[in-house]
Coordinates of C-alpha atoms in Angstrom, one line a residue:
Chain U
X1 CA 121.0 107.3 77.2
X2 CA 122.2 106.4 80.5
X3 CA 125.3 105.2 79.3
X4 CA 125.3 108.7 77.6
X5 CA 124.5 111.0 81.4
X6 CA 127.4 108.6 83.0
X7 CA 129.9 111.2 82.0
X8 CA 129.9 113.4 84.4
X9 CA 130.9 116.7 82.5
X10 CA 127.6 115.8 80.2
X11 CA 125.5 115.9 83.2
X12 CA 126.9 119.2 84.2
X13 CA 126.2 120.5 81.2
X14 CA 122.9 118.8 81.4
X15 CA 122.5 121.0 84.6
X16 CA 123.3 124.4 83.6
X17 CA 120.1 124.5 80.9
X18 CA 117.5 122.2 83.2
X19 CA 117.9 124.1 87.2
X20 CA 117.4 127.5 86.0
X21 CA 115.0 126.5 84.3
X22 CA 113.3 123.7 86.7
X23 CA 113.6 126.3 89.4
X24 CA 111.9 128.8 87.2
X25 CA 109.4 127.0 86.4
X26 CA 108.1 126.1 89.8
X27 CA 108.3 129.9 91.1
X28 CA 106.2 130.2 88.1
X29 CA 103.7 127.6 88.9
X30 CA 103.4 127.2 92.2
X31 CA 103.5 130.8 93.7
X32 CA 100.0 131.6 91.1
X33 CA 99.1 128.0 91.6
X34 CA 98.3 129.2 95.3
X35 CA 97.5 132.6 95.0
X36 CA 94.8 131.2 92.9
X37 CA 94.0 128.4 94.5
X38 CA 93.4 130.8 98.4
X39 CA 91.9 134.1 96.6
X40 CA 90.3 133.3 92.9
X41 CA 88.8 130.5 92.5
X42 CA 85.4 130.1 94.2
X43 CA 84.4 127.8 96.9
X44 CA 83.4 124.6 96.3
X45 CA 79.4 124.5 97.0
X46 CA 79.7 121.5 99.0
X47 CA 82.9 121.9 100.5
X48 CA 83.2 125.8 100.6
X49 CA 86.6 126.9 101.2
X50 CA 88.1 123.6 103.2
X51 CA 88.5 122.6 99.8
X52 CA 91.3 125.5 99.0
X53 CA 94.1 122.8 100.8
X54 CA 93.7 120.9 97.1
X55 CA 96.4 123.2 96.1
X56 CA 99.0 121.7 98.2
X57 CA 97.6 118.7 99.7
X58 CA 97.0 116.3 95.5
X59 CA 100.8 117.7 94.4
X60 CA 102.4 116.6 97.6
X61 CA 100.6 113.4 97.2
X62 CA 101.2 112.8 94.0
X63 CA 104.9 113.7 93.4
X64 CA 105.5 112.0 96.9
X65 CA 104.4 109.0 94.4
X66 CA 106.5 110.5 91.5
X67 CA 109.8 110.3 93.8
X68 CA 109.2 107.0 95.1
X69 CA 109.4 105.1 91.0
X70 CA 111.8 107.8 90.7
X71 CA 113.4 106.3 93.5
X72 CA 112.9 102.6 92.9
X73 CA 113.6 103.1 89.5
X74 CA 117.2 104.8 89.7
X75 CA 117.5 102.0 92.4
X76 CA 117.5 99.3 89.6
X77 CA 119.7 101.1 87.4
X78 CA 122.0 101.5 90.1
X79 CA 122.0 98.0 90.6
X80 CA 122.0 96.2 87.8
X81 CA 124.6 98.5 85.7
X82 CA 126.0 100.4 88.4
X83 CA 126.0 103.3 87.5
X84 CA 127.2 105.6 90.2
X85 CA 125.0 109.1 88.6
X86 CA 121.5 107.0 89.4
X87 CA 123.1 106.6 92.9
X88 CA 123.6 109.5 93.2
X89 CA 120.0 110.5 91.8
X90 CA 118.4 107.7 94.4
X91 CA 120.4 109.2 97.3
X92 CA 119.3 113.3 96.1
X93 CA 115.9 111.6 96.1
X94 CA 115.3 109.7 99.3
X95 CA 115.4 113.1 101.1
X96 CA 112.7 115.1 99.2
X97 CA 110.3 111.8 98.5
X98 CA 110.3 111.5 101.9
X99 CA 109.4 115.3 103.1
X100 CA 106.2 115.1 99.9
X101 CA 105.4 112.5 101.9
X102 CA 104.9 113.8 105.2
X103 CA 103.2 117.2 103.6
X104 CA 101.0 115.1 101.9
X105 CA 99.7 112.9 105.3
X106 CA 99.7 116.4 107.3
X107 CA 97.6 118.0 104.8
X108 CA 95.5 115.2 103.8
X109 CA 95.0 114.9 107.7
X110 CA 93.8 117.8 108.3
X111 CA 91.6 117.9 105.2
X112 CA 90.0 114.9 106.7
X113 CA 88.8 115.9 110.0
X114 CA 86.7 118.7 108.7
X115 CA 85.5 116.7 105.3
X116 CA 85.2 113.1 106.9
X117 CA 85.6 113.9 111.3
X118 CA 88.1 112.2 111.1
X119 CA 91.8 113.2 111.5
X120 CA 93.0 109.3 109.9
X121 CA 91.2 106.9 109.1
X122 CA 92.6 102.9 108.0
X123 CA 91.8 103.1 104.3
X124 CA 93.7 101.8 101.6
X125 CA 95.0 105.1 100.0
X126 CA 95.9 106.6 103.4
X127 CA 98.1 103.3 104.6
X128 CA 100.5 103.4 102.1
X129 CA 101.0 106.3 101.5
X130 CA 101.5 106.5 105.4
X131 CA 103.7 103.0 104.7
X132 CA 105.0 104.7 102.1
X133 CA 106.9 107.7 103.8
X134 CA 108.2 104.8 106.0
X135 CA 109.9 103.2 103.0
X136 CA 111.2 106.5 102.9
X137 CA 112.8 106.5 106.5
X138 CA 113.4 103.5 106.0
X139 CA 115.9 103.9 102.6
X140 CA 117.8 106.4 104.6
X141 CA 118.2 104.1 107.4
X142 CA 119.9 101.2 106.1
X143 CA 122.1 104.4 104.1
X144 CA 123.5 106.0 106.7
X145 CA 123.7 102.6 108.6
X146 CA 126.2 100.8 106.6
X147 CA 129.7 102.6 106.6
X148 CA 131.4 100.8 103.4
X149 CA 130.6 103.4 100.2
X150 CA 130.1 100.7 97.7
X151 CA 128.0 98.1 100.2
X152 CA 125.8 101.0 101.1
X153 CA 124.7 102.5 97.7
X154 CA 123.9 98.5 96.6
X155 CA 122.3 97.6 99.6
X156 CA 120.3 100.9 99.6
X157 CA 119.0 99.6 96.1
X158 CA 117.6 96.8 97.3
X159 CA 115.6 97.8 100.2
X160 CA 114.6 100.4 97.2
X161 CA 112.9 97.7 94.7
X162 CA 111.5 95.7 97.9
X163 CA 109.8 98.1 98.6
X164 CA 108.9 99.0 95.5
X165 CA 107.3 95.5 95.3
X166 CA 105.4 95.6 98.5
X167 CA 103.8 99.2 97.7
X168 CA 101.0 97.2 95.7
X169 CA 100.9 94.2 97.8
X170 CA 100.2 96.5 100.5
X171 CA 97.4 98.5 98.5
X172 CA 95.7 95.3 97.7
X173 CA 95.6 94.3 101.4
X174 CA 94.4 96.7 102.6
X175 CA 92.1 97.2 99.8
X176 CA 90.6 93.8 100.8
X177 CA 91.1 94.6 104.3
X178 CA 89.1 98.0 104.3
X179 CA 86.4 97.1 102.1
X180 CA 85.4 93.9 105.0
X181 CA 85.1 96.4 108.1
X182 CA 84.2 99.5 106.9
X183 CA 80.9 100.1 105.7
X184 CA 81.5 102.2 102.3
X185 CA 84.6 104.2 101.7
X186 CA 84.0 107.6 103.1
X187 CA 86.3 108.9 99.9
X188 CA 83.5 109.6 96.9
X189 CA 84.7 108.2 94.1
X190 CA 85.9 110.0 91.2
X191 CA 83.0 112.9 92.9
X192 CA 81.5 115.5 90.5
X193 CA 84.0 116.8 87.7
X194 CA 85.0 120.1 89.6
X195 CA 85.1 123.5 87.4
X196 CA 87.3 123.9 85.1
X197 CA 88.6 127.2 87.1
X198 CA 89.1 124.6 89.7
X199 CA 91.0 122.7 88.2
X200 CA 94.2 124.8 86.7
X201 CA 95.3 126.0 89.8
X202 CA 95.7 122.3 90.8
X203 CA 97.2 121.1 87.4
X204 CA 99.3 123.9 87.7
X205 CA 100.7 123.2 91.5
X206 CA 101.4 119.5 90.5
X207 CA 103.8 120.3 87.4
X208 CA 105.4 123.1 89.9
X209 CA 105.6 120.5 92.5
X210 CA 106.9 118.1 89.8
X211 CA 109.8 120.7 88.5
X212 CA 110.7 121.8 92.2
X213 CA 111.9 118.0 93.2
X214 CA 113.7 118.1 89.4
X215 CA 115.6 121.4 91.0
X216 CA 116.1 119.8 94.0
X217 CA 117.7 116.3 93.3
X218 CA 120.1 118.1 90.6
X219 CA 120.8 120.7 93.0
X220 CA 121.6 117.3 95.6
X221 CA 123.2 115.6 92.7
X222 CA 125.9 118.5 91.9
X223 CA 126.7 119.2 96.1
X224 CA 127.0 115.4 96.0
X225 CA 129.4 115.5 93.0
X226 CA 131.7 118.6 93.9
X227 CA 131.7 117.0 97.3
X228 CA 133.2 114.0 96.3
X229 CA 135.3 115.7 93.7
X230 CA 136.7 117.8 96.3
X231 CA 137.6 115.2 98.6
X232 CA 139.1 112.7 95.8
X233 CA 141.5 115.7 95.4
X234 CA 142.6 115.7 98.3
X235 CA 143.0 111.9 98.8
X236 CA 145.2 112.2 96.3
X237 CA 147.1 115.6 97.5
X238 CA 147.4 114.2 100.7
X239 CA 148.8 110.9 99.3
X240 CA 151.8 113.2 96.8
X241 CA 152.7 114.7 99.7
X242 CA 153.2 111.0 102.0
X243 CA 154.9 109.3 99.2
X244 CA 157.1 112.5 98.8
X245 CA 157.4 111.9 102.4
X246 CA 158.1 108.6 102.2
X247 CA 161.0 109.0 99.5
X248 CA 162.1 112.2 101.6
X249 CA 163.3 108.8 104.5
X250 CA 164.5 106.2 101.8
X251 CA 166.5 109.4 100.3
X252 CA 168.2 109.8 104.0
X253 CA 169.8 107.2 105.9
X254 CA 169.9 108.7 109.3
X255 CA 165.8 109.4 109.7
Chain O
X1 CA 115.8 69.7 99.5
X2 CA 119.3 69.3 98.7
X3 CA 122.2 67.4 101.4
X4 CA 123.6 71.3 101.6
X5 CA 120.9 72.5 102.7
X6 CA 119.1 69.7 105.3
X7 CA 123.2 70.0 106.6
X8 CA 123.2 73.3 106.9
X9 CA 120.0 73.0 109.3
X10 CA 121.6 70.1 111.5
X11 CA 124.6 72.3 111.8
X12 CA 122.2 75.1 112.9
X13 CA 119.8 73.1 115.3
X14 CA 123.7 71.6 117.4
X15 CA 124.4 75.2 117.4
X16 CA 121.3 76.1 118.9
X17 CA 121.1 73.4 121.4
X18 CA 124.4 74.1 122.2
X19 CA 124.1 77.9 122.7
X20 CA 122.9 77.9 126.2
X21 CA 118.6 78.4 125.6
X22 CA 119.0 81.7 123.1
X23 CA 116.8 80.7 120.8
X24 CA 114.6 81.0 123.5
X25 CA 114.1 83.9 123.6
X26 CA 112.0 84.7 121.0
X27 CA 109.6 82.4 122.5
X28 CA 109.8 84.0 125.9
X29 CA 109.2 87.9 124.5
X30 CA 106.2 85.8 122.7
X31 CA 104.5 85.3 126.0
X32 CA 105.9 88.3 127.9
X33 CA 104.1 90.1 124.9
X34 CA 100.6 88.4 125.6
X35 CA 101.0 88.7 129.1
X36 CA 101.6 92.6 129.5
X37 CA 99.0 92.8 126.5
X38 CA 95.8 91.1 128.7
X39 CA 97.6 93.9 131.4
X40 CA 97.3 96.8 128.9
X41 CA 93.7 95.2 128.1
X42 CA 92.6 95.2 131.6
X43 CA 90.6 92.8 133.6
X44 CA 86.9 92.3 131.2
X45 CA 87.0 89.4 130.0
X46 CA 84.7 89.4 126.8
X47 CA 86.7 92.7 125.7
X48 CA 89.9 90.3 125.7
X49 CA 88.9 88.0 124.2
X50 CA 87.8 89.5 120.9
X51 CA 91.1 90.9 120.4
X52 CA 93.2 87.7 121.1
X53 CA 93.5 86.4 118.4
X54 CA 95.4 89.3 117.0
X55 CA 97.4 90.4 119.3
X56 CA 98.6 86.8 119.5
X57 CA 99.4 87.3 115.2
X58 CA 101.2 90.9 116.8
X59 CA 103.2 89.1 119.2
X60 CA 104.2 86.6 117.0
X61 CA 105.0 88.4 114.1
X62 CA 107.5 90.9 116.1
X63 CA 108.7 88.6 118.1
X64 CA 109.9 86.0 114.9
X65 CA 111.9 89.0 114.3
X66 CA 113.9 89.2 117.3
X67 CA 117.3 87.4 117.2
X68 CA 117.8 88.5 113.1
X69 CA 120.1 90.3 113.7
X70 CA 122.6 87.2 114.4
X71 CA 121.2 84.9 111.6
X72 CA 124.0 85.7 109.2
X73 CA 126.1 88.2 110.8
X74 CA 128.2 85.8 112.3
X75 CA 128.5 83.4 109.8
X76 CA 129.8 86.9 107.9
X77 CA 131.9 87.7 110.3
X78 CA 133.7 84.3 110.8
X79 CA 134.0 84.1 106.9
X80 CA 131.6 80.6 107.4
X81 CA 129.8 82.0 104.5
X82 CA 132.9 82.8 101.9
X83 CA 134.3 79.6 102.5
X84 CA 130.9 78.4 101.1
X85 CA 130.9 80.5 98.8
X86 CA 134.5 79.6 97.8
X87 CA 133.2 76.7 98.0
X88 CA 131.4 76.4 95.0
X89 CA 128.3 76.1 96.9
X90 CA 124.9 77.7 96.4
X91 CA 124.2 80.8 98.4
X92 CA 120.5 80.2 97.4
X93 CA 120.9 77.2 99.5
X94 CA 122.8 78.6 101.8
X95 CA 119.9 81.7 102.6
X96 CA 117.3 79.0 102.6
X97 CA 119.3 76.3 105.4
X98 CA 119.2 79.5 106.6
X99 CA 116.0 80.4 107.0
X100 CA 114.4 77.3 107.2
X101 CA 116.3 76.8 110.1
X102 CA 115.1 80.7 111.7
X103 CA 111.8 78.6 111.1
X104 CA 112.3 75.6 113.1
X105 CA 114.5 76.9 115.9
X106 CA 112.4 80.8 116.8
X107 CA 109.2 80.5 115.0
X108 CA 108.1 76.8 115.7
X109 CA 108.2 77.2 119.5
X110 CA 105.9 80.5 119.1
X111 CA 103.8 78.1 117.3
X112 CA 103.3 75.5 119.3
X113 CA 102.6 78.1 122.5
X114 CA 100.3 80.2 120.3
X115 CA 97.3 78.1 121.4
X116 CA 98.2 78.9 124.9
X117 CA 98.9 82.6 124.6
X118 CA 95.2 82.8 123.2
X119 CA 94.6 80.7 125.5
X120 CA 95.5 83.2 128.2
X121 CA 94.0 85.9 127.0
X122 CA 90.3 85.0 126.5
X123 CA 90.2 83.9 123.5
X124 CA 86.9 81.1 123.2
X125 CA 88.2 77.0 122.5
X126 CA 87.1 77.6 118.9
X127 CA 88.9 80.2 117.6
X128 CA 92.6 78.5 119.4
X129 CA 92.4 75.8 116.1
X130 CA 92.4 78.4 113.5
X131 CA 94.9 80.8 115.3
X132 CA 97.7 77.7 114.5
X133 CA 96.9 77.3 111.3
X134 CA 96.7 81.1 110.2
X135 CA 100.0 81.3 112.2
X136 CA 101.1 77.5 110.9
X137 CA 100.9 79.3 107.2
X138 CA 102.3 82.1 107.7
X139 CA 105.2 81.7 109.5
X140 CA 107.2 81.5 106.8
X141 CA 105.9 84.8 105.3
X142 CA 107.2 86.3 108.2
X143 CA 110.3 84.5 109.2
X144 CA 111.0 84.6 105.0
X145 CA 110.9 88.2 105.0
X146 CA 112.5 89.3 108.0
X147 CA 115.3 86.7 107.5
X148 CA 115.6 88.4 103.8
X149 CA 116.2 91.7 105.9
X150 CA 118.7 90.6 108.0
X151 CA 120.3 89.9 105.2
X152 CA 120.5 92.9 103.9
X153 CA 122.3 94.6 107.4
X154 CA 124.5 91.3 107.9
X155 CA 127.6 93.4 108.3
X156 CA 126.6 95.6 111.0
X157 CA 126.7 95.0 114.4
X158 CA 123.0 95.7 116.7
X159 CA 121.5 96.1 114.0
X160 CA 117.8 95.0 115.7
X161 CA 115.9 97.8 115.0
X162 CA 117.1 98.5 111.7
X163 CA 115.6 94.8 110.5
X164 CA 112.4 95.6 112.1
X165 CA 112.3 99.4 111.2
X166 CA 113.0 98.1 107.0
X167 CA 111.1 94.5 108.0
X168 CA 107.4 96.5 109.6
X169 CA 105.8 97.4 106.1
X170 CA 106.9 93.9 105.1
X171 CA 104.7 92.2 107.9
X172 CA 101.6 93.8 107.4
X173 CA 100.1 92.0 104.4
X174 CA 100.6 88.4 106.5
X175 CA 98.6 90.3 109.6
X176 CA 96.1 91.3 107.4
X177 CA 95.5 88.2 105.7
X178 CA 96.5 86.0 109.2
X179 CA 94.3 88.0 111.5
X180 CA 91.3 88.3 109.1
X181 CA 91.4 84.2 108.3
X182 CA 91.1 83.6 112.1
X183 CA 88.0 85.9 112.2
X184 CA 86.5 85.0 109.3
X185 CA 86.5 81.5 111.2
X186 CA 86.1 79.6 107.8
X187 CA 89.3 77.2 107.2
X188 CA 88.3 76.6 103.6
X189 CA 88.3 81.6 103.5
X190 CA 89.9 82.8 100.7
X191 CA 92.1 85.0 103.1
X192 CA 93.8 81.8 104.3
X193 CA 95.0 80.8 100.7
X194 CA 95.9 84.3 100.1
X195 CA 97.7 84.6 103.6
X196 CA 99.6 81.2 102.1
X197 CA 100.0 82.4 98.7
X198 CA 102.1 85.1 100.7
X199 CA 104.0 82.2 102.0
X200 CA 104.7 81.1 99.0
X201 CA 106.0 83.9 97.6
X202 CA 108.2 84.8 100.6
X203 CA 109.9 81.8 100.3
X204 CA 110.8 81.9 96.4
X205 CA 111.8 86.1 96.4
X206 CA 113.3 85.7 99.9
X207 CA 116.1 83.5 99.0
X208 CA 116.9 85.4 96.1
X209 CA 117.1 88.7 97.4
X210 CA 119.3 87.7 100.4
X211 CA 121.6 86.2 97.8
X212 CA 122.0 89.9 96.1
X213 CA 122.8 91.3 99.4
X214 CA 124.9 88.5 100.6
X215 CA 126.8 88.7 97.7
X216 CA 127.3 92.5 97.8
X217 CA 128.6 91.6 101.7
X218 CA 131.2 89.2 100.7
X219 CA 132.6 91.8 97.1
Chain C
X1 CA 93.4 138.6 111.0
X2 CA 92.8 140.7 107.2
X3 CA 89.8 139.8 105.7
X4 CA 91.2 138.0 102.7
X5 CA 92.8 135.4 105.0
X6 CA 89.6 134.5 106.2
X7 CA 88.4 131.6 104.4
X8 CA 84.9 130.3 106.7
X9 CA 84.9 128.0 109.8
X10 CA 87.8 126.1 108.6
X11 CA 90.3 128.3 108.1
X12 CA 92.5 128.0 110.7
X13 CA 93.4 124.4 108.6
X14 CA 93.4 126.2 105.4
X15 CA 95.9 128.3 106.8
X16 CA 98.2 125.7 108.9
X17 CA 98.1 123.5 105.9
X18 CA 99.4 126.6 103.4
X19 CA 101.6 127.7 106.2
X20 CA 103.3 123.8 107.1
X21 CA 103.8 123.6 103.2
X22 CA 105.2 126.6 102.8
X23 CA 107.6 125.7 105.8
X24 CA 108.5 122.8 104.6
X25 CA 109.0 123.4 100.7
X26 CA 110.9 126.9 101.8
X27 CA 113.0 125.3 104.9
X28 CA 114.3 122.8 101.6
X29 CA 115.0 125.0 99.4
X30 CA 117.0 127.1 101.5
X31 CA 118.6 124.0 103.3
X32 CA 119.6 123.3 99.6
X33 CA 120.7 126.6 98.5
X34 CA 123.3 126.3 101.0
X35 CA 124.9 122.5 100.9
X36 CA 125.6 123.8 96.6
X37 CA 127.0 127.1 97.4
X38 CA 129.1 125.5 99.7
X39 CA 130.2 122.7 98.2
X40 CA 130.9 124.5 95.1
X41 CA 132.9 127.2 97.1
X42 CA 134.8 124.4 99.1
X43 CA 135.6 122.8 95.8
X44 CA 136.6 125.6 94.0
X45 CA 139.5 126.9 96.9
X46 CA 140.4 123.1 97.0
X47 CA 140.6 123.0 93.2
X48 CA 142.6 126.1 93.7
X49 CA 145.4 124.7 96.0
X50 CA 146.0 122.1 94.0
X51 CA 146.8 124.0 91.3
X52 CA 149.2 125.8 92.8
X53 CA 150.7 122.5 94.6
X54 CA 151.7 120.9 91.4

């Protein structure tokens, strides 16, 4: 399947269908979900209106984790099979993932203040999300630091895979650490089942964010491919001009 | 330990001894960090005493990441690495030799100074031994993980900050269990065992990943 | 502040969360579209030129 879509023409045909579908899907899912979440869903009996943050917080965190999994998977494919489209996908996914992770942390902090009385707690979920933000930033940093195209691609792929190994280790460590130092977890495990009228907008919002992520990644990939193709055309043209010029200078002994 | 590795380590130690003391930068940073930490924490002895093991661990894990930017970069630039590779010798052995020599040259002085640093911060004598033991067990994790990242950036000049940016998240696990082991104050604690497991894991994985990265740079 | 934007005592938290989400997602979407249009237009121009040259 990977090699099937390695062909840029096939990829472009795929984009022609997927991009509008994902774009319209994101719009039709996120906007109603937010509107329902803000104005139509009844307030939570414990948290009041504050729980409405859930419709921007949970989707951001879930899709950010998906984005890291996607980044690591694409990096693996790009490293092992030298699949250039997978690398383009990884490159496009990293900034989107970083932005979603930041959004998740930001909204989580603002939700945490009224709920737990603190903007930030060092529990496993928060800490590993924060580390994930640093993994995204490290990936972007190392990618832009290495000038050589091939080396930067492959080194960045290795960096993403190291991060994928590291994340579960950190999760485990912080779980261990916080179980030692904190009397009880502040997050309710499971919690009371929420009403269907509250959960539907949440599912819609998650699906919408996922569509938006796909849309952003595909659009960035297409831009990247266009830019590369334009660059290659310019290179070829300037090569032709140069060879013509050198042929002329050889033909003319005075020059 | 193959002869290739021991030869490499010998060469590195000779090189360090002739370098005019640049190997000591890590340990000077280590002591400087604890001095500044003492000033930052203020004159209250008891307050500092509780934090001493954590600060010593923090100082050691940061100091071990310094001077990593030169670990592979020099050998990549002057062709040593290429000779080694063309010679048909294993790059895994090369990275293991490099990591061990970094551990010997940079980390061992820090390890020896660590009880002193803890004492300066006002730690009770009873935790000195455990601070030393936990650092001895966790040291390979710090050095091998950092060394692995330095192989990633081997073709860059002045990549010190980038290395810390990428190895930072990797240091979280050893730091958690290292400081935890000192606080539990039990030589047979599971923290210490997990710390050992992390070190062993790093010793297995880091040379393999470093080899992958070095091959990319040699292509 | 109109009544429908009143979300109890933590109203400002809710509004900031939605506001920042809209701002960041919106910026990303706008930047992506701008890059997309620019890249496609640039490529079309260069393709046209290279066809003229050959």
